PDB file of N, CA and C in Angstrom:
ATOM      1  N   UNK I   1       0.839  -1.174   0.000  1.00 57.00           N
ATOM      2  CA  UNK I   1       0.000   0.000   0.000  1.00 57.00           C
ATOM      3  C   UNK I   1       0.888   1.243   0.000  1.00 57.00           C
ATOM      4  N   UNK I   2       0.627   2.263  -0.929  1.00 63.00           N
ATOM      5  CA  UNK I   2       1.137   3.478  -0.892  1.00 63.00           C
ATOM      6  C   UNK I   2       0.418   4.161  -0.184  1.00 63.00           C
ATOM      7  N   UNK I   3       1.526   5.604   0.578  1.00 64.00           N
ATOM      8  CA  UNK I   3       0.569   6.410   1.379  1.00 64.00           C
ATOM      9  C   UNK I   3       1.320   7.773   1.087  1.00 64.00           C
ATOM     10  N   UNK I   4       0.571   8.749   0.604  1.00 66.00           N
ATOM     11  CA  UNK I   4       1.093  10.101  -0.197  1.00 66.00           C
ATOM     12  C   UNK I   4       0.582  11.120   1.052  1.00 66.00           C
ATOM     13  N   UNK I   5       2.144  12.088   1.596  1.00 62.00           N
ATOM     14  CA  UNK I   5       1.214  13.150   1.980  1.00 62.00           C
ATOM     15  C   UNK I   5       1.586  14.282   1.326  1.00 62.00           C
ATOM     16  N   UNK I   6       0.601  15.033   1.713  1.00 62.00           N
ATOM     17  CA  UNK I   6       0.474  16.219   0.635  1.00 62.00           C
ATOM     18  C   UNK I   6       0.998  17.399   1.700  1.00 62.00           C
ATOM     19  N   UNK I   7       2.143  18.157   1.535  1.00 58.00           N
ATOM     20  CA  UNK I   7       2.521  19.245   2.153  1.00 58.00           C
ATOM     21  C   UNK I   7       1.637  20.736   2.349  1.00 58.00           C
ATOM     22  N   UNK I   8       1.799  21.409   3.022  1.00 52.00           N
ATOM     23  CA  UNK I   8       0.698  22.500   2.785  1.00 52.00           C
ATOM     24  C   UNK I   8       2.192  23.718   2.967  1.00 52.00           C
ATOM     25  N   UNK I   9       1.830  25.176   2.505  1.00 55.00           N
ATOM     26  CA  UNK I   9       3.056  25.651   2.766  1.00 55.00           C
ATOM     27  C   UNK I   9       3.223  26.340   4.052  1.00 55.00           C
ATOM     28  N   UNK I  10       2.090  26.148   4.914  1.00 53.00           N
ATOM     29  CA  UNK I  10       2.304  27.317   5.983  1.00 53.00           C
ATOM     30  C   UNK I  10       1.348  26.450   7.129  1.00 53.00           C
ATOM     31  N   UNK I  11       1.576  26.524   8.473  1.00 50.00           N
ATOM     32  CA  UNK I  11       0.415  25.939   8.961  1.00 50.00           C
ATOM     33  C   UNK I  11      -1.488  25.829   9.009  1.00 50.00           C
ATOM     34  N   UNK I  12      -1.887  26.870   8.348  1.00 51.00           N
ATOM     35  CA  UNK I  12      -2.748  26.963   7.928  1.00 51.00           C
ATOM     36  C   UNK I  12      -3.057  27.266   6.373  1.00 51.00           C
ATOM     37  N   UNK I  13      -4.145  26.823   6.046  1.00 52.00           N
ATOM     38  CA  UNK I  13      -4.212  27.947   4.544  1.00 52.00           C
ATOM     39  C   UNK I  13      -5.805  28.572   4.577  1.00 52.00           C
ATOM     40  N   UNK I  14      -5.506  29.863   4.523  1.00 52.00           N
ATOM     41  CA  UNK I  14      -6.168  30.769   4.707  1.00 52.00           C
ATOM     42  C   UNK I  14      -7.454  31.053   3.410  1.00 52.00           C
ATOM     43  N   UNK I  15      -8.268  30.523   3.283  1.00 56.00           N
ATOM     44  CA  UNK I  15      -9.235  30.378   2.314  1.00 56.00           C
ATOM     45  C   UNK I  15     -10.355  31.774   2.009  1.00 56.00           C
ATOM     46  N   UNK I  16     -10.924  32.594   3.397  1.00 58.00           N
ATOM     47  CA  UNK I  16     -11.099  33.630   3.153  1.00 58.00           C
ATOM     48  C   UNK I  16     -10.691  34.206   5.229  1.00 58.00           C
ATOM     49  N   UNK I  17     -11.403  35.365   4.965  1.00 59.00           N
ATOM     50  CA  UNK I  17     -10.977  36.152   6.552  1.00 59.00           C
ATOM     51  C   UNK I  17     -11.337  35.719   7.783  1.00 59.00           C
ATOM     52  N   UNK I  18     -12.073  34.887   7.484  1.00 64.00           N
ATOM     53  CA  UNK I  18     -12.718  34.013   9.175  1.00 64.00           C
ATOM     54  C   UNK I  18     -12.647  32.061   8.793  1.00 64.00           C
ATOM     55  N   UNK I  19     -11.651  31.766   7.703  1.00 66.00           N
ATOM     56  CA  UNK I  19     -11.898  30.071   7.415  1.00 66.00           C
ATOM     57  C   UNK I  19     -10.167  29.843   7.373  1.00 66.00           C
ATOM     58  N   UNK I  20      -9.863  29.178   8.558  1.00 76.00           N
ATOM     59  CA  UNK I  20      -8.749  28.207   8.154  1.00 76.00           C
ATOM     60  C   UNK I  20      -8.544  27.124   8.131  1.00 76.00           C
ATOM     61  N   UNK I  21      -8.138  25.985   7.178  1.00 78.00           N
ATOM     62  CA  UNK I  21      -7.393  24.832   7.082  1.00 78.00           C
ATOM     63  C   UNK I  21      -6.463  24.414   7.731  1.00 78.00           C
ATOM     64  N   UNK I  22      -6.707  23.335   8.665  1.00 82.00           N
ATOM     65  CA  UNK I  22      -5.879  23.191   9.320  1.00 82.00           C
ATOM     66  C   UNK I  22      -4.834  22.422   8.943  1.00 82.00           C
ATOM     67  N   UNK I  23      -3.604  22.393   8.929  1.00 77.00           N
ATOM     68  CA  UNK I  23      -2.717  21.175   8.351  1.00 77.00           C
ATOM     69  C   UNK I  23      -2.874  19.860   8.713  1.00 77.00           C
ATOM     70  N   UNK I  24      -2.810  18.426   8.007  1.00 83.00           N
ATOM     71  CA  UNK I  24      -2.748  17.442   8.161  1.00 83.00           C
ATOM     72  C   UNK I  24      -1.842  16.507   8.899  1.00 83.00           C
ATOM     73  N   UNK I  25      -2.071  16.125   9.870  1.00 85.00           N
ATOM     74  CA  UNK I  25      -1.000  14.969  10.285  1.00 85.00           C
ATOM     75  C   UNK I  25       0.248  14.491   9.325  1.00 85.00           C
ATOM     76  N   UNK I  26       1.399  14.585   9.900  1.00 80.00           N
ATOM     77  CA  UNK I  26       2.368  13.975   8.780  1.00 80.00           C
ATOM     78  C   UNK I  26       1.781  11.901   9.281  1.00 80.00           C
ATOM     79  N   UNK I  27       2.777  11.665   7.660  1.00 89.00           N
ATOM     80  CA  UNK I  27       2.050  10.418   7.770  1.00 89.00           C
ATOM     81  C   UNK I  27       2.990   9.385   8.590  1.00 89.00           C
ATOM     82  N   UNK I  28       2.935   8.229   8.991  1.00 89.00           N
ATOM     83  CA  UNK I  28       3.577   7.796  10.323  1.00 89.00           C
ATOM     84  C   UNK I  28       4.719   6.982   9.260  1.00 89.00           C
ATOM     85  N   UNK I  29       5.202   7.256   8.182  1.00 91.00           N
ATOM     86  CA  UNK I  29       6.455   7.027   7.062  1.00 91.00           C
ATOM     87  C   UNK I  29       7.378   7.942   7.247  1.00 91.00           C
ATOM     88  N   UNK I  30       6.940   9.030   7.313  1.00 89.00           N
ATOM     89  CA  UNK I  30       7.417  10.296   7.179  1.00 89.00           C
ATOM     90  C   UNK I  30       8.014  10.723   8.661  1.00 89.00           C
ATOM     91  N   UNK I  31       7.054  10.210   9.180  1.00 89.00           N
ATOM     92  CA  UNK I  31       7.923  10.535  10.828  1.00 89.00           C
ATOM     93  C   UNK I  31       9.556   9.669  11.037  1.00 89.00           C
ATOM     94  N   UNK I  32       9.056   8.593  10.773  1.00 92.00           N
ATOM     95  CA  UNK I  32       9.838   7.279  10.976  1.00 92.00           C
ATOM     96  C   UNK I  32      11.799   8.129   9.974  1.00 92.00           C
ATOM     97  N   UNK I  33      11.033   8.303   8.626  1.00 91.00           N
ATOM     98  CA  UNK I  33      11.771   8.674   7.962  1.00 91.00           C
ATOM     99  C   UNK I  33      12.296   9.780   8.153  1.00 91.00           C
ATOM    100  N   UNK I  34      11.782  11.307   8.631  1.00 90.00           N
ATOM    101  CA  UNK I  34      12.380  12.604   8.964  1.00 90.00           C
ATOM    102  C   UNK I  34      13.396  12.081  10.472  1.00 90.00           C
ATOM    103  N   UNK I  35      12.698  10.938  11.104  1.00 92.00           N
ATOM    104  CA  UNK I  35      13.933  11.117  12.439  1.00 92.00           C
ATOM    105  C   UNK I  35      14.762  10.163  12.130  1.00 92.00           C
ATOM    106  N   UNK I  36      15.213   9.112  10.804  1.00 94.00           N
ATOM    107  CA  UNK I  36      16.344   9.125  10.854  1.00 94.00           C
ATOM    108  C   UNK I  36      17.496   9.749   9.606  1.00 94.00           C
ATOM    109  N   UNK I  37      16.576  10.760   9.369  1.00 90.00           N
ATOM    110  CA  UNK I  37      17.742  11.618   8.421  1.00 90.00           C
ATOM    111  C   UNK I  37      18.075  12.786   9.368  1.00 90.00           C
ATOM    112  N   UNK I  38      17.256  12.949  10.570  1.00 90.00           N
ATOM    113  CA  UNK I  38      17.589  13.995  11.828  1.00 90.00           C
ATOM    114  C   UNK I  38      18.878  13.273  12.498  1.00 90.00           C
ATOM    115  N   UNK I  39      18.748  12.308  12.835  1.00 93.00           N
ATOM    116  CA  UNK I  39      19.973  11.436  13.264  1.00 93.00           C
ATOM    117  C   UNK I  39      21.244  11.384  12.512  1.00 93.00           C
ATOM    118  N   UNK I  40      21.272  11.287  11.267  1.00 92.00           N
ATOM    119  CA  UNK I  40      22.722  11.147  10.641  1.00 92.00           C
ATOM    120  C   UNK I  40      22.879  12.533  10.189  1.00 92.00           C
ATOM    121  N   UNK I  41      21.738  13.760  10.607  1.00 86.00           N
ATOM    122  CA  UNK I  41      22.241  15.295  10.523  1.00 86.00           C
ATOM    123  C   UNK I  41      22.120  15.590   8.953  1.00 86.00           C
ATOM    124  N   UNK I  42      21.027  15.131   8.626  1.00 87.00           N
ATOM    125  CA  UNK I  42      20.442  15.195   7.150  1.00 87.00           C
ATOM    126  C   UNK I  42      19.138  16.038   7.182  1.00 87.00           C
ATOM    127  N   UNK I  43      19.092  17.011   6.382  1.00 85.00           N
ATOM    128  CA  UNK I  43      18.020  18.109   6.786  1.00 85.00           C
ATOM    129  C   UNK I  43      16.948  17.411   6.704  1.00 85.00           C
ATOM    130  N   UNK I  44      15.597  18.084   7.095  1.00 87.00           N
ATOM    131  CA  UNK I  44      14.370  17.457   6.814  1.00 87.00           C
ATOM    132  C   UNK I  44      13.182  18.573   6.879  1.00 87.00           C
ATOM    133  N   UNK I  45      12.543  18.079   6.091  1.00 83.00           N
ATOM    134  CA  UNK I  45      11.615  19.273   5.293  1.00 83.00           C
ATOM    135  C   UNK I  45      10.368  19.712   6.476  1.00 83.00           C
ATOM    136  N   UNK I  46      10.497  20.855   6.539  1.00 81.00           N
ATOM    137  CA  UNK I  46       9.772  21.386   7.760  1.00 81.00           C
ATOM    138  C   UNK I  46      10.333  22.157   9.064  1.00 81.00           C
ATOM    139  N   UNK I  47      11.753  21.454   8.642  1.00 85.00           N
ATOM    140  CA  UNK I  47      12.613  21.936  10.125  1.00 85.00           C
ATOM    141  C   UNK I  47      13.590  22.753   9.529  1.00 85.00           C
ATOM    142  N   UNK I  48      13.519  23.391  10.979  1.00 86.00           N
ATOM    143  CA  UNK I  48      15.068  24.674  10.039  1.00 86.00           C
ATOM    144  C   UNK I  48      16.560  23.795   9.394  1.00 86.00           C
ATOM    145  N   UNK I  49      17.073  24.352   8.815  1.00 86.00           N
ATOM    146  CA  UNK I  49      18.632  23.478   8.327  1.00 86.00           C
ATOM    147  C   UNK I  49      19.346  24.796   8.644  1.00 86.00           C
ATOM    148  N   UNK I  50      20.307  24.529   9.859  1.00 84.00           N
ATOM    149  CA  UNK I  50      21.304  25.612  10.447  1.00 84.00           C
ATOM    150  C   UNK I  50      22.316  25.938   9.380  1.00 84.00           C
ATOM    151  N   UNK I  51      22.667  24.596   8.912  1.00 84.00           N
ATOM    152  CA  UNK I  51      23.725  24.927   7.744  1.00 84.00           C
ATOM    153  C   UNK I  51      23.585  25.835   6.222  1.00 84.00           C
ATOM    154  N   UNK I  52      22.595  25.698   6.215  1.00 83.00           N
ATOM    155  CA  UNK I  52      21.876  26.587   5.352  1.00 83.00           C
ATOM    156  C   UNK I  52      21.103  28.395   5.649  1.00 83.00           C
ATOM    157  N   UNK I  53      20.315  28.452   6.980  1.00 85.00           N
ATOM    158  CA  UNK I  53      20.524  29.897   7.075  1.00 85.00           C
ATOM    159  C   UNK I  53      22.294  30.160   7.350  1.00 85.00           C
ATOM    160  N   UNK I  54      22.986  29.881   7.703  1.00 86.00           N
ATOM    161  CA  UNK I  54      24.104  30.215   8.136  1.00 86.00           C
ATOM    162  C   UNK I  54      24.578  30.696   6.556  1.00 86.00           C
ATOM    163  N   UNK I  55      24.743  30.167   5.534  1.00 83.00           N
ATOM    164  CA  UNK I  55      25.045  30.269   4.136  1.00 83.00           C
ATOM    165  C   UNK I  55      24.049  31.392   3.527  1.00 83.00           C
ATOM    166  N   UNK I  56      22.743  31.557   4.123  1.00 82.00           N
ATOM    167  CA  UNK I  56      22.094  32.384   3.180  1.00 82.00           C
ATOM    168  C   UNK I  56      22.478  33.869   3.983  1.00 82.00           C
ATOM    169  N   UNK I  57      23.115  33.739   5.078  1.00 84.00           N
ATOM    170  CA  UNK I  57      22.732  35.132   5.803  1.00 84.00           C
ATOM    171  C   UNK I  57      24.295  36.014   5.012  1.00 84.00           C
ATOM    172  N   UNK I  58      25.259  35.117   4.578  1.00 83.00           N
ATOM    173  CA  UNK I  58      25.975  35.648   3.951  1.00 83.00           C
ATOM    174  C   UNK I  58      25.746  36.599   2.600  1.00 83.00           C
ATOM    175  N   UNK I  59      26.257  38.004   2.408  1.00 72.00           N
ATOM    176  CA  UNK I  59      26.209  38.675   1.327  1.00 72.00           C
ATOM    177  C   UNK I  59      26.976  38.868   0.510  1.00 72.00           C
ATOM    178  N   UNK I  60      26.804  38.695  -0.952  1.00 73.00           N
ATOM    179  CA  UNK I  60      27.763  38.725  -1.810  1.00 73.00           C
ATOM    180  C   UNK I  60      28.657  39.946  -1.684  1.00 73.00           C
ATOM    181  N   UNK I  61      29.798  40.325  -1.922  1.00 66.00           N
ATOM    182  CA  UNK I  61      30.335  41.606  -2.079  1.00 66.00           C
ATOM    183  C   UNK I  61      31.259  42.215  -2.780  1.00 66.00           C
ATOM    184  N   UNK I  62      30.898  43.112  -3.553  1.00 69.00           N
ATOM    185  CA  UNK I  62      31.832  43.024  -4.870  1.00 69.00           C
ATOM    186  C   UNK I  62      32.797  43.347  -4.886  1.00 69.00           C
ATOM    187  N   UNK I  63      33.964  42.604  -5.753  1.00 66.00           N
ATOM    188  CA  UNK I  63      35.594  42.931  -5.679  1.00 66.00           C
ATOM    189  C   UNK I  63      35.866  41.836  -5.301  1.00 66.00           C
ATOM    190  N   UNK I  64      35.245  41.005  -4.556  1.00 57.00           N
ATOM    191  CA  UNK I  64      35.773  40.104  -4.010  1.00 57.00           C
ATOM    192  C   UNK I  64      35.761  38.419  -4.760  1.00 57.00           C
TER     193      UNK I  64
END
């Protein structure tokens, strides 16, 4: 059996000014699977990746 989950981009999605969607349970694959790519320090989608803001906060600068 396959089991697909569908990401949402924000915790809610905002449909009009008084209706929100609530996000879905991740699916119990996905758990299993995000904690052991958390373990060998492999990013995982949803969670911050330190190594990566650390790289974006850098600014290019010219001359260099």
């Amino acid at each position: 059996m396959t089991t697909t989950m569908r990401l949402t981009p924000a915790l809610g999605v905002q449909r009009s000014s008084d209706e929100t969607v609530p996000r879905p349970e991740p699916e119990p694959t996905f758990i299993e699977l995000a904690a052991r790519w958390q373990s060998t320090g492999r990013a995982v989608p949803g969670r911050t990746d330190e190594e990566w803001t650390i790289f974006a906060r850098r600014y290019p600068r010219p001359g260099r």
